[in-house]
Amino acid sequence: MIETPTHNGQERGTARTRRPSRFPRPRALPAASAVVCALLLLPLLYLVIRGTQATPAGWRLILRWETVELALRSLGLAAAVTAASTLLGVPAAWLATRSDLPGRRIWAVLFALPLVIPSYIAAMTFLSSLGPKGLFQQLLEPLGIERLPDIGGFVGAAIVLTAVSYPYVYLVTAAGIRGLDPSLEEAARTLGRTPIQVFRHVTVPMLRPAIAAGGLLVALYTLHDFGGVSLMRFTTFTQAIYLQYKAAFDRAPAAILSMMLVLIALVVVVAEQRQRGRAAYHRSGGGSKRPPGVVPLGSWRTPALLFAAGLVAFTFLLPAGVLLYWAIRGLLRGGPLNLTLSAAGSSVLVSGIGAALAILAAAPVALYTARSRSRGARLAEPISYAGFALPGIVVALALVFITARFAPVIYQSLFLVAIAYVILFFPQASEPMRMGLRQLDPHVEQAARTMGARPVRVVRWITLPQILPPTLAGAALVFLTAMKELPATLLLRPTGFETLATRVWTSASAGLFSKAAVPALLLLVLSAIPLFFLAGRIDVEEVRPD
């Protein structure tokens, strides 16, 4: 806290004693961030230990052309999915928050709904509906179309992962739009710029940190996905690691492949950091917040409606419709209605614990990396992505290895499952929070403290209102992704503990799609409830027309 000196050199406030503040001092941030980073590095410690046990033949695995090809395939898929998700997510965020799109409050929710669909469920529904002998081929058979093109491989994997991951870009960008200063766009329109020109040359450059944060989440999600790429028969690092762990008794080669995947993820993070730089766009006017103006679409309204309807229909209504078809078909054939409410309650419980722990862990790291230019802050940011790039099975095996030896009291407990969620999905909590902090001018906070405001009041009245929307977005992202998580939950769950994701996978892996459809639909419904409130916050305020 900054004290204001008087003319005689005495500190103002000596007449009364100030109570010590509960606000964390700057020195506490590096320490708290170091503790969180140590937790996030536990899987890497496990990989290093396993790597030291590898034979020279195992280390020569890096030099094989098959390994290089795996890296190129994984990077190519991540680049394609990130680019496609950005092209879909950024316009969707702008339409839902700033345009006069009819029913934009409803669209704000619908654009985010594909996030509730696990990649393996999306892959199954796309294959069964758009595949060579799928539902659409059966509808087109009277027209003489006997076989549709195969959608497997790179194209199919890119389509599936784009459909389920573009909401990362949409949600983070929409939260970023709400924190922008509308006066810059208004000035551009006053100078005669069209809405499209203002969007391209003013809005998008100001949103670069938010777009980069969302794109980074998409890229890392693609790198560690297993279910979607496996069903689409496109071999990536994650699939090779899983097969190596499952088929080979010696896990050292799989650990080497996992370390290579982490290295690729860190390269992606560093590249994003360099591209973004220290970009931070603060609100003018001393931090005052005024509602943005609605931008009329004019002749673009019909194309915008077609874009919105097509995006929602392909990414959410198609998978949900196929699941509903499977469920009805199973019921008509006499199949049991297996709702498994206990599995639903278990999913909500462990995902909620994981989301709460992730937000608590992300707060000091986000504040430290957003407010400090030190070497430790620059190091903490890429470390926060270490677990997100790893497959869930690697994180789970690392926690099993460590807790079984050093912390048996939490072995096979719900707390350990929640810790795995924190490690796996930490960037989803930290990146939106860090983006919100970078949009808040730190000089506003410093001015309030100089004027005598206690740090707690500064946080309550200045900092929290700015970072609350992205923080809620981060919590919802962690919760939704944890609801879908499969490998870590399967390995770490207590005996007899079952979630909706494990029940869906057990039925689907056995080819019982009708039996898997009902818990899958229930998973979508439960995930859509918090997503509805989250997406509703994107446009909770009435905005004024220009």
Coordinates of C-alpha atoms in Angstrom, one line a residue:
M1 CA 0.0 0.0 0.0
I2 CA 1.3 3.4 -0.9
E3 CA 1.4 6.1 1.9
T4 CA 1.2 9.8 1.0
P5 CA 3.8 11.9 2.8
T6 CA 3.1 15.3 4.3
H7 CA 5.2 18.4 3.9
N8 CA 7.2 17.7 7.1
G9 CA 8.1 14.3 5.9
Q10 CA 5.8 12.5 8.3
E11 CA 3.5 9.9 6.9
R12 CA -0.2 10.9 6.6
G13 CA -2.2 8.6 8.8
T14 CA 0.2 8.7 11.9
A15 CA -2.7 10.1 13.9
R16 CA -4.5 6.8 13.6
T17 CA -3.0 3.3 13.2
R18 CA -3.9 1.5 10.0
R19 CA -4.9 -2.1 10.4
P20 CA -2.8 -4.6 8.5
S21 CA -4.3 -5.4 5.1
R22 CA -5.4 -8.9 4.1
F23 CA -4.4 -8.1 0.5
P24 CA -1.5 -10.3 -0.5
R25 CA 1.8 -8.5 -0.7
P26 CA 3.7 -8.6 -4.0
R27 CA 6.3 -11.0 -2.5
A28 CA 3.5 -13.5 -1.8
L29 CA 2.6 -13.8 -5.5
P30 CA 5.9 -15.3 -6.7
A31 CA 5.8 -17.8 -3.8
A32 CA 2.2 -18.8 -4.4
S33 CA 2.9 -19.0 -8.2
A34 CA 5.9 -21.2 -7.5
V35 CA 3.8 -23.7 -5.4
V36 CA 1.2 -23.9 -8.2
C37 CA 3.9 -24.4 -10.9
A38 CA 5.5 -27.1 -8.8
L39 CA 2.1 -29.0 -8.8
L40 CA 1.8 -28.5 -12.6
L41 CA 5.3 -29.9 -13.1
L42 CA 4.6 -33.2 -11.3
P43 CA 3.7 -35.0 -14.5
L44 CA 7.0 -33.8 -16.1
L45 CA 8.9 -35.0 -13.1
Y46 CA 7.3 -38.4 -13.6
L47 CA 8.3 -38.4 -17.3
V48 CA 11.9 -37.5 -16.4
I49 CA 12.1 -40.4 -14.0
R50 CA 10.7 -42.8 -16.5
G51 CA 13.0 -41.3 -19.2
T52 CA 16.1 -41.9 -17.1
Q53 CA 15.1 -45.6 -17.1
A54 CA 15.0 -45.8 -20.9
T55 CA 17.6 -47.7 -22.8
P56 CA 19.7 -46.1 -25.6
A57 CA 17.4 -47.9 -28.1
G58 CA 14.5 -46.1 -26.5
W59 CA 16.1 -42.7 -26.9
R60 CA 16.8 -43.4 -30.5
L61 CA 13.1 -43.4 -30.9
I62 CA 13.3 -39.6 -31.3
L63 CA 15.4 -39.9 -34.5
R64 CA 13.0 -42.2 -36.3
W65 CA 11.1 -40.8 -39.2
E66 CA 7.9 -42.2 -37.8
T67 CA 8.3 -39.9 -34.8
V68 CA 9.1 -36.9 -36.9
E69 CA 6.0 -37.7 -39.0
L70 CA 3.9 -37.9 -35.8
A71 CA 5.1 -34.4 -34.8
L72 CA 4.3 -32.9 -38.2
R73 CA 0.9 -34.6 -38.2
S74 CA 0.0 -33.3 -34.7
L75 CA 1.2 -29.8 -35.5
G76 CA -0.6 -29.7 -38.8
L77 CA -3.8 -30.8 -37.2
A78 CA -3.4 -28.2 -34.4
A79 CA -2.8 -25.4 -36.9
A80 CA -5.8 -26.3 -39.0
V81 CA -8.2 -26.6 -36.1
T82 CA -6.9 -23.3 -34.5
A83 CA -7.3 -21.4 -37.8
A84 CA -10.8 -22.8 -38.4
S85 CA -11.9 -22.2 -34.8
T86 CA -10.7 -18.6 -35.0
L87 CA -12.5 -18.0 -38.3
L88 CA -15.7 -19.3 -36.6
G89 CA -15.3 -18.1 -33.0
V90 CA -14.4 -14.4 -33.6
P91 CA -17.3 -13.5 -35.8
A92 CA -19.7 -15.4 -33.6
A93 CA -18.4 -13.5 -30.5
W94 CA -18.9 -10.1 -32.3
L95 CA -22.3 -11.0 -33.6
A96 CA -23.5 -12.1 -30.1
T97 CA -22.1 -9.1 -28.2
R98 CA -22.0 -6.0 -30.5
S99 CA -24.4 -6.5 -33.5
D100 CA -28.1 -6.1 -33.8
L101 CA -28.5 -9.8 -34.8
P102 CA -32.1 -10.8 -34.0
G103 CA -32.2 -12.9 -30.9
R104 CA -28.6 -12.4 -30.1
R105 CA -29.1 -13.3 -26.4
I106 CA -30.2 -16.8 -27.6
W107 CA -27.4 -17.0 -30.1
A108 CA -24.9 -16.1 -27.3
V109 CA -25.9 -19.4 -25.6
L110 CA -26.3 -21.5 -28.8
F111 CA -22.8 -20.6 -30.0
A112 CA -21.3 -22.0 -26.8
L113 CA -23.3 -25.2 -26.7
P114 CA -20.9 -27.4 -28.8
L115 CA -18.4 -27.1 -25.9
V116 CA -20.5 -29.7 -23.9
I117 CA -20.0 -32.4 -26.6
P118 CA -16.9 -34.7 -26.0
S119 CA -14.8 -35.2 -29.0
Y120 CA -15.4 -38.9 -29.1
I121 CA -19.1 -38.4 -29.0
A122 CA -18.9 -35.9 -31.8
A123 CA -16.7 -38.3 -33.8
M124 CA -19.2 -41.1 -33.4
T125 CA -22.2 -39.0 -34.4
F126 CA -20.4 -37.6 -37.5
L127 CA -19.3 -41.0 -38.6
S128 CA -22.7 -42.5 -38.1
S129 CA -24.5 -39.7 -39.9
L130 CA -22.0 -38.4 -42.6
G131 CA -20.0 -41.5 -43.1
P132 CA -20.1 -43.8 -46.2
K133 CA -23.0 -45.8 -44.9
G134 CA -24.4 -43.3 -42.5
L135 CA -27.9 -41.9 -41.9
F136 CA -27.6 -39.2 -44.6
Q137 CA -26.6 -41.9 -47.1
Q138 CA -29.7 -43.9 -46.2
L139 CA -31.8 -40.8 -46.9
L140 CA -30.1 -40.2 -50.2
E141 CA -30.3 -43.8 -51.3
P142 CA -33.6 -43.4 -53.2
L143 CA -31.8 -40.8 -55.3
G144 CA -29.2 -43.4 -56.4
I145 CA -26.4 -42.3 -54.0
E146 CA -25.1 -45.6 -52.6
R147 CA -22.0 -44.3 -50.8
L148 CA -20.8 -41.0 -49.4
P149 CA -17.1 -40.1 -49.2
D150 CA -15.1 -41.2 -46.3
I151 CA -14.8 -38.4 -43.7
G152 CA -12.1 -40.1 -41.7
G153 CA -8.4 -39.1 -41.5
F154 CA -7.1 -35.6 -41.3
V155 CA -10.2 -33.9 -42.7
G156 CA -12.5 -35.7 -40.4
A157 CA -10.4 -35.1 -37.3
A158 CA -10.1 -31.4 -38.1
I159 CA -13.9 -31.1 -38.6
V160 CA -14.7 -32.9 -35.3
L161 CA -12.1 -31.0 -33.2
T162 CA -13.1 -27.6 -34.8
A163 CA -16.8 -28.3 -34.0
V164 CA -16.2 -29.0 -30.3
S165 CA -13.3 -26.5 -29.6
Y166 CA -14.2 -23.3 -31.5
P167 CA -16.3 -22.2 -28.4
Y168 CA -13.0 -21.7 -26.6
V169 CA -12.2 -18.8 -29.0
Y170 CA -15.8 -17.6 -28.9
L171 CA -16.1 -17.4 -25.1
V172 CA -12.7 -15.9 -24.4
T173 CA -13.2 -13.4 -27.3
A174 CA -16.7 -12.4 -26.2
A175 CA -15.4 -11.8 -22.6
G176 CA -12.6 -9.7 -24.2
I177 CA -15.1 -7.6 -26.2
R178 CA -17.0 -6.7 -23.1
G179 CA -13.8 -5.2 -21.7
L180 CA -12.9 -3.0 -24.7
D181 CA -13.2 0.7 -24.8
P182 CA -16.0 1.5 -27.3
S183 CA -14.8 5.0 -27.9
L184 CA -12.2 3.9 -30.4
E185 CA -14.7 2.1 -32.6
E186 CA -17.1 5.1 -32.3
A187 CA -14.3 7.4 -33.5
A188 CA -13.6 5.2 -36.5
R189 CA -17.3 5.1 -37.4
T190 CA -17.4 8.9 -37.1
L191 CA -14.6 9.1 -39.7
G192 CA -16.8 7.2 -42.1
R193 CA -15.6 3.7 -41.7
T194 CA -18.1 0.9 -42.4
P195 CA -18.9 -1.6 -39.7
I196 CA -16.8 -4.3 -41.5
Q197 CA -13.8 -1.9 -41.7
V198 CA -14.2 -1.0 -38.0
F199 CA -14.3 -4.7 -37.1
R200 CA -11.3 -5.6 -39.2
H201 CA -9.0 -2.6 -38.5
V202 CA -10.0 -1.5 -35.0
T203 CA -11.9 -4.3 -33.1
V204 CA -9.8 -7.3 -34.1
P205 CA -6.4 -5.6 -33.4
M206 CA -7.6 -4.7 -29.9
L207 CA -8.8 -8.2 -29.3
R208 CA -5.5 -9.8 -30.2
P209 CA -4.7 -10.9 -26.7
A210 CA -8.1 -12.5 -26.3
I211 CA -8.0 -14.2 -29.7
A212 CA -4.5 -15.5 -29.0
A213 CA -5.6 -16.9 -25.6
G214 CA -8.6 -18.7 -27.1
G215 CA -6.5 -20.0 -30.1
L216 CA -3.9 -21.3 -27.7
L217 CA -6.5 -23.2 -25.8
V218 CA -7.7 -24.7 -29.0
A219 CA -4.2 -25.7 -30.2
L220 CA -3.3 -27.4 -26.9
Y221 CA -6.7 -29.1 -26.7
T222 CA -6.1 -30.5 -30.2
L223 CA -2.6 -31.7 -29.3
H224 CA -3.8 -33.7 -26.3
D225 CA -7.1 -35.0 -27.7
F226 CA -7.3 -38.8 -27.9
G227 CA -11.0 -39.8 -28.5
G228 CA -11.7 -37.8 -31.6
V229 CA -8.6 -38.6 -33.5
S230 CA -8.8 -42.3 -32.6
L231 CA -12.2 -42.7 -34.0
M232 CA -11.4 -40.7 -37.1
R233 CA -8.4 -43.0 -37.6
F234 CA -5.8 -40.2 -37.7
T235 CA -2.7 -41.1 -35.8
T236 CA -1.2 -38.3 -33.6
F237 CA 1.2 -38.2 -30.6
T238 CA -1.6 -38.9 -28.1
Q239 CA -2.8 -42.0 -29.8
A240 CA 0.8 -43.3 -30.2
I241 CA 1.4 -42.6 -26.5
Y242 CA -1.8 -44.4 -25.4
L243 CA -1.0 -47.4 -27.5
Q244 CA 2.6 -47.5 -26.2
Y245 CA 1.4 -47.3 -22.6
K246 CA -1.3 -50.0 -23.2
A247 CA 0.7 -52.5 -25.2
A248 CA 4.2 -52.3 -23.9
F249 CA 5.4 -53.3 -20.5
D250 CA 8.3 -50.8 -20.7
R251 CA 6.8 -47.4 -20.3
A252 CA 10.0 -45.5 -20.9
P253 CA 9.5 -45.1 -24.7
A254 CA 6.0 -43.7 -24.0
A255 CA 7.5 -41.3 -21.5
I256 CA 9.9 -40.1 -24.2
L257 CA 7.1 -39.5 -26.7
S258 CA 5.2 -37.6 -23.9
M259 CA 8.2 -35.4 -23.3
M260 CA 8.3 -34.6 -27.0
L261 CA 4.6 -33.7 -26.9
V262 CA 5.3 -31.3 -24.0
L263 CA 8.2 -29.8 -25.9
I264 CA 5.9 -29.2 -28.9
A265 CA 3.3 -27.6 -26.7
L266 CA 5.9 -25.3 -25.1
V267 CA 7.0 -24.2 -28.6
V268 CA 3.4 -23.4 -29.4
V269 CA 3.1 -21.4 -26.2
V270 CA 6.4 -19.4 -26.8
A271 CA 5.3 -18.7 -30.4
E272 CA 2.0 -17.3 -29.1
Q273 CA 3.8 -15.2 -26.5
R274 CA 6.1 -13.7 -29.1
Q275 CA 3.2 -13.0 -31.5
R276 CA 1.1 -11.4 -28.7
G277 CA 4.0 -9.6 -27.0
R278 CA 3.0 -7.6 -24.0
A279 CA -0.3 -6.5 -25.7
A280 CA -2.7 -5.0 -23.2
Y281 CA -5.5 -2.6 -24.2
H282 CA -6.8 -0.6 -21.3
R283 CA -10.1 1.1 -21.1
S284 CA -9.9 4.9 -21.3
G285 CA -11.5 7.4 -19.1
G286 CA -9.9 6.3 -15.8
G287 CA -11.3 2.8 -16.0
S288 CA -14.9 3.9 -16.3
K289 CA -17.2 1.4 -17.9
R290 CA -20.0 2.5 -20.2
P291 CA -22.1 0.2 -22.4
P292 CA -21.0 -0.3 -26.0
G293 CA -23.2 0.7 -28.9
V294 CA -25.0 -1.8 -31.1
V295 CA -23.6 -2.0 -34.6
P296 CA -26.4 -2.3 -37.2
L297 CA -25.8 -5.1 -39.7
G298 CA -27.9 -3.6 -42.5
S299 CA -27.6 -5.7 -45.6
W300 CA -25.4 -8.2 -43.8
R301 CA -28.2 -9.3 -41.5
T302 CA -29.4 -12.2 -43.6
P303 CA -25.9 -13.6 -44.2
A304 CA -25.2 -13.2 -40.5
L305 CA -28.3 -15.2 -39.6
L306 CA -27.4 -17.9 -42.1
F307 CA -23.9 -18.1 -40.7
A308 CA -25.3 -18.4 -37.1
A309 CA -27.9 -20.9 -38.0
G310 CA -25.5 -23.1 -40.0
L311 CA -22.8 -23.0 -37.3
V312 CA -25.2 -24.1 -34.6
A313 CA -26.9 -26.7 -36.8
F314 CA -23.7 -28.4 -37.8
T315 CA -21.8 -28.2 -34.5
F316 CA -24.6 -28.9 -32.0
L317 CA -27.9 -29.9 -33.5
L318 CA -26.5 -32.6 -35.7
P319 CA -24.7 -34.5 -32.9
A320 CA -27.5 -33.9 -30.5
G321 CA -30.1 -35.1 -33.1
V322 CA -28.1 -38.3 -33.8
L323 CA -27.9 -39.0 -30.1
L324 CA -31.6 -38.5 -29.8
Y325 CA -32.1 -40.9 -32.7
W326 CA -30.0 -43.6 -31.1
A327 CA -31.8 -43.2 -27.8
I328 CA -35.3 -43.5 -29.3
R329 CA -34.2 -46.4 -31.5
G330 CA -32.9 -48.2 -28.4
L331 CA -36.1 -47.6 -26.5
L332 CA -38.2 -48.9 -29.4
R333 CA -36.1 -52.1 -29.4
G334 CA -36.9 -52.6 -25.8
G335 CA -33.6 -51.3 -24.4
P336 CA -33.6 -50.0 -20.8
L337 CA -33.7 -46.3 -20.0
N338 CA -30.4 -46.1 -18.2
L339 CA -30.3 -42.6 -16.8
T340 CA -27.9 -43.4 -13.9
L341 CA -28.6 -40.3 -11.8
S342 CA -25.8 -41.4 -9.4
A343 CA -23.3 -41.1 -12.2
A344 CA -24.7 -37.7 -13.1
G345 CA -24.3 -36.5 -9.5
S346 CA -20.8 -37.9 -9.4
S347 CA -19.9 -36.0 -12.5
V348 CA -21.2 -32.7 -11.2
L349 CA -19.5 -33.1 -7.8
V350 CA -16.0 -33.9 -9.0
S351 CA -16.1 -31.4 -11.9
G352 CA -17.3 -28.7 -9.5
I353 CA -14.4 -29.4 -7.1
G354 CA -11.9 -29.4 -9.9
A355 CA -13.2 -26.0 -11.3
A356 CA -13.1 -24.4 -7.8
L357 CA -9.5 -25.6 -7.2
A358 CA -8.4 -24.5 -10.7
I359 CA -9.7 -20.9 -10.1
L360 CA -8.0 -20.7 -6.7
A361 CA -4.7 -22.0 -8.2
A362 CA -4.9 -19.8 -11.3
A363 CA -5.5 -16.5 -9.4
P364 CA -1.9 -15.9 -8.1
V365 CA -0.3 -17.1 -11.4
A366 CA -2.6 -14.9 -13.5
L367 CA -1.9 -11.9 -11.3
Y368 CA 1.8 -12.5 -11.2
T369 CA 2.3 -13.1 -14.9
A370 CA 0.0 -10.2 -15.9
R371 CA 1.5 -7.6 -13.5
S372 CA 5.2 -8.6 -13.5
R373 CA 7.9 -8.4 -16.1
S374 CA 10.3 -10.5 -14.1
R375 CA 12.1 -13.6 -15.3
G376 CA 10.0 -15.7 -13.0
A377 CA 6.8 -14.4 -14.4
R378 CA 7.9 -15.1 -18.0
L379 CA 8.8 -18.6 -16.9
A380 CA 5.5 -19.3 -15.0
E381 CA 3.4 -18.6 -18.1
P382 CA 4.7 -21.5 -20.3
I383 CA 4.8 -23.8 -17.2
S384 CA 1.1 -23.3 -16.8
Y385 CA 0.5 -25.1 -20.1
A386 CA 2.6 -28.1 -19.3
G387 CA -0.2 -30.3 -18.1
F388 CA -2.7 -29.2 -20.7
A389 CA -0.7 -30.6 -23.6
L390 CA -0.4 -34.0 -22.0
P391 CA -2.9 -36.8 -22.5
G392 CA -5.0 -37.6 -19.5
I393 CA -3.5 -41.0 -19.2
V394 CA 0.0 -39.5 -18.7
V395 CA -1.2 -37.1 -15.9
A396 CA -3.1 -39.9 -14.3
L397 CA -0.2 -42.3 -14.3
A398 CA 2.1 -39.6 -12.9
L399 CA -0.3 -38.9 -10.0
V400 CA -0.7 -42.7 -9.3
F401 CA 3.1 -43.0 -9.2
I402 CA 3.6 -40.1 -6.9
T403 CA 0.7 -40.5 -4.5
A404 CA 1.2 -44.3 -4.1
R405 CA 4.7 -43.6 -2.8
F406 CA 4.5 -40.3 -1.0
A407 CA 0.8 -39.5 -0.3
P408 CA -1.2 -42.7 0.0
V409 CA -3.9 -41.0 2.0
I410 CA -5.2 -39.3 -1.2
Y411 CA -4.6 -42.2 -3.5
Q412 CA -7.8 -43.2 -5.4
S413 CA -9.8 -40.3 -3.9
L414 CA -12.1 -37.6 -5.4
F415 CA -9.5 -35.0 -4.4
L416 CA -6.9 -36.7 -6.5
V417 CA -9.3 -36.7 -9.5
A418 CA -9.9 -33.0 -9.0
I419 CA -6.1 -32.3 -8.8
A420 CA -5.8 -34.1 -12.1
Y421 CA -8.4 -31.8 -13.6
V422 CA -6.4 -28.7 -12.3
I423 CA -3.2 -29.9 -13.9
L424 CA -5.0 -30.9 -17.2
F425 CA -7.2 -27.8 -17.6
F426 CA -5.2 -25.1 -15.7
P427 CA -4.8 -22.7 -18.7
Q428 CA -8.6 -22.7 -19.2
A429 CA -8.8 -21.0 -15.8
S430 CA -5.7 -18.8 -16.0
E431 CA -5.8 -17.5 -19.5
P432 CA -9.2 -15.7 -19.3
M433 CA -8.3 -14.3 -15.9
R434 CA -4.9 -13.1 -17.2
M435 CA -6.6 -11.5 -20.3
G436 CA -9.0 -9.6 -18.0
L437 CA -6.1 -8.3 -15.9
R438 CA -4.2 -7.1 -19.0
Q439 CA -7.2 -5.1 -20.1
L440 CA -7.3 -3.3 -16.7
D441 CA -4.9 -0.4 -16.5
P442 CA -2.7 -1.0 -13.4
H443 CA -2.3 2.8 -13.0
V444 CA -6.0 3.0 -12.0
E445 CA -5.4 0.6 -9.1
Q446 CA -2.2 2.5 -8.1
A447 CA -4.1 5.8 -8.1
A448 CA -6.8 4.4 -5.8
R449 CA -4.2 3.2 -3.4
T450 CA -2.4 6.5 -3.5
M451 CA -5.7 8.2 -2.5
G452 CA -5.8 6.0 0.6
A453 CA -8.1 3.2 -0.5
R454 CA -7.3 -0.1 1.2
P455 CA -6.1 -2.8 -1.1
V456 CA -9.1 -4.9 -0.3
R457 CA -11.4 -2.1 -1.5
V458 CA -9.3 -1.7 -4.6
V459 CA -9.7 -5.3 -5.4
R460 CA -13.4 -5.3 -4.6
W461 CA -14.4 -2.1 -6.5
I462 CA -11.9 -2.0 -9.4
T463 CA -10.1 -5.3 -10.0
L464 CA -12.9 -7.8 -9.4
P465 CA -15.6 -6.1 -11.6
Q466 CA -13.0 -6.2 -14.5
I467 CA -11.9 -9.8 -14.1
L468 CA -15.2 -11.4 -12.9
P469 CA -16.6 -12.2 -16.4
P470 CA -13.4 -13.9 -17.7
T471 CA -13.0 -15.7 -14.3
L472 CA -16.5 -17.1 -14.5
A473 CA -15.7 -18.1 -18.1
G474 CA -12.6 -19.9 -17.0
A475 CA -14.4 -21.7 -14.2
A476 CA -17.1 -22.8 -16.7
L477 CA -14.5 -24.0 -19.2
V478 CA -12.8 -26.1 -16.5
F479 CA -16.1 -27.5 -15.3
L480 CA -17.3 -28.4 -18.8
T481 CA -14.1 -30.0 -19.9
A482 CA -13.8 -31.9 -16.6
M483 CA -17.4 -33.3 -17.2
K484 CA -16.0 -34.8 -20.5
E485 CA -12.7 -36.0 -19.2
L486 CA -12.2 -39.8 -19.6
P487 CA -8.7 -41.3 -19.3
A488 CA -7.7 -39.5 -16.0
T489 CA -11.1 -40.2 -14.5
L490 CA -11.0 -43.9 -15.4
L491 CA -7.5 -44.4 -13.8
L492 CA -7.9 -42.2 -10.7
R493 CA -11.5 -42.6 -9.6
P494 CA -12.3 -44.4 -6.4
T495 CA -13.5 -48.0 -6.6
G496 CA -17.1 -48.0 -7.7
F497 CA -17.1 -44.3 -8.6
E498 CA -18.7 -43.8 -12.0
T499 CA -19.3 -40.6 -14.0
L500 CA -21.4 -40.0 -17.1
A501 CA -18.2 -39.9 -19.2
T502 CA -17.1 -43.3 -18.0
R503 CA -20.5 -44.8 -18.5
V504 CA -20.8 -43.4 -22.1
W505 CA -17.3 -44.7 -23.0
T506 CA -18.0 -48.2 -21.5
S507 CA -21.1 -48.6 -23.7
A508 CA -19.7 -46.9 -26.8
S509 CA -16.4 -48.9 -26.8
A510 CA -18.5 -52.1 -26.8
G511 CA -20.5 -50.8 -29.8
L512 CA -23.7 -50.3 -27.8
F513 CA -24.4 -46.8 -29.2
S514 CA -28.1 -46.9 -28.2
K515 CA -27.1 -47.7 -24.7
A516 CA -24.5 -44.9 -24.7
A517 CA -26.9 -42.3 -26.1
V518 CA -29.0 -41.7 -23.0
P519 CA -26.1 -41.0 -20.6
A520 CA -24.5 -38.9 -23.4
L521 CA -27.7 -36.8 -23.7
L522 CA -27.8 -36.4 -20.0
L523 CA -24.2 -35.3 -20.0
L524 CA -25.1 -32.7 -22.6
V525 CA -28.0 -31.4 -20.6
L526 CA -26.1 -31.1 -17.3
S527 CA -23.2 -29.4 -19.1
A528 CA -25.6 -27.0 -20.9
I529 CA -27.1 -25.6 -17.6
P530 CA -23.9 -23.8 -16.4
L531 CA -23.0 -22.9 -19.9
F532 CA -26.4 -21.2 -20.3
F533 CA -25.7 -18.9 -17.4
L534 CA -22.1 -18.3 -18.5
A535 CA -23.1 -17.4 -22.1
G536 CA -26.0 -15.3 -20.8
R537 CA -23.4 -13.1 -19.0
I538 CA -21.9 -12.2 -22.4
D539 CA -24.7 -9.9 -23.0
V540 CA -26.5 -9.3 -19.7
E541 CA -26.5 -5.5 -20.1
E542 CA -28.7 -3.5 -22.3
V543 CA -26.5 -1.7 -24.8
R544 CA -27.4 1.6 -26.3
P545 CA -27.9 2.1 -30.0
D546 CA -25.5 4.4 -31.9

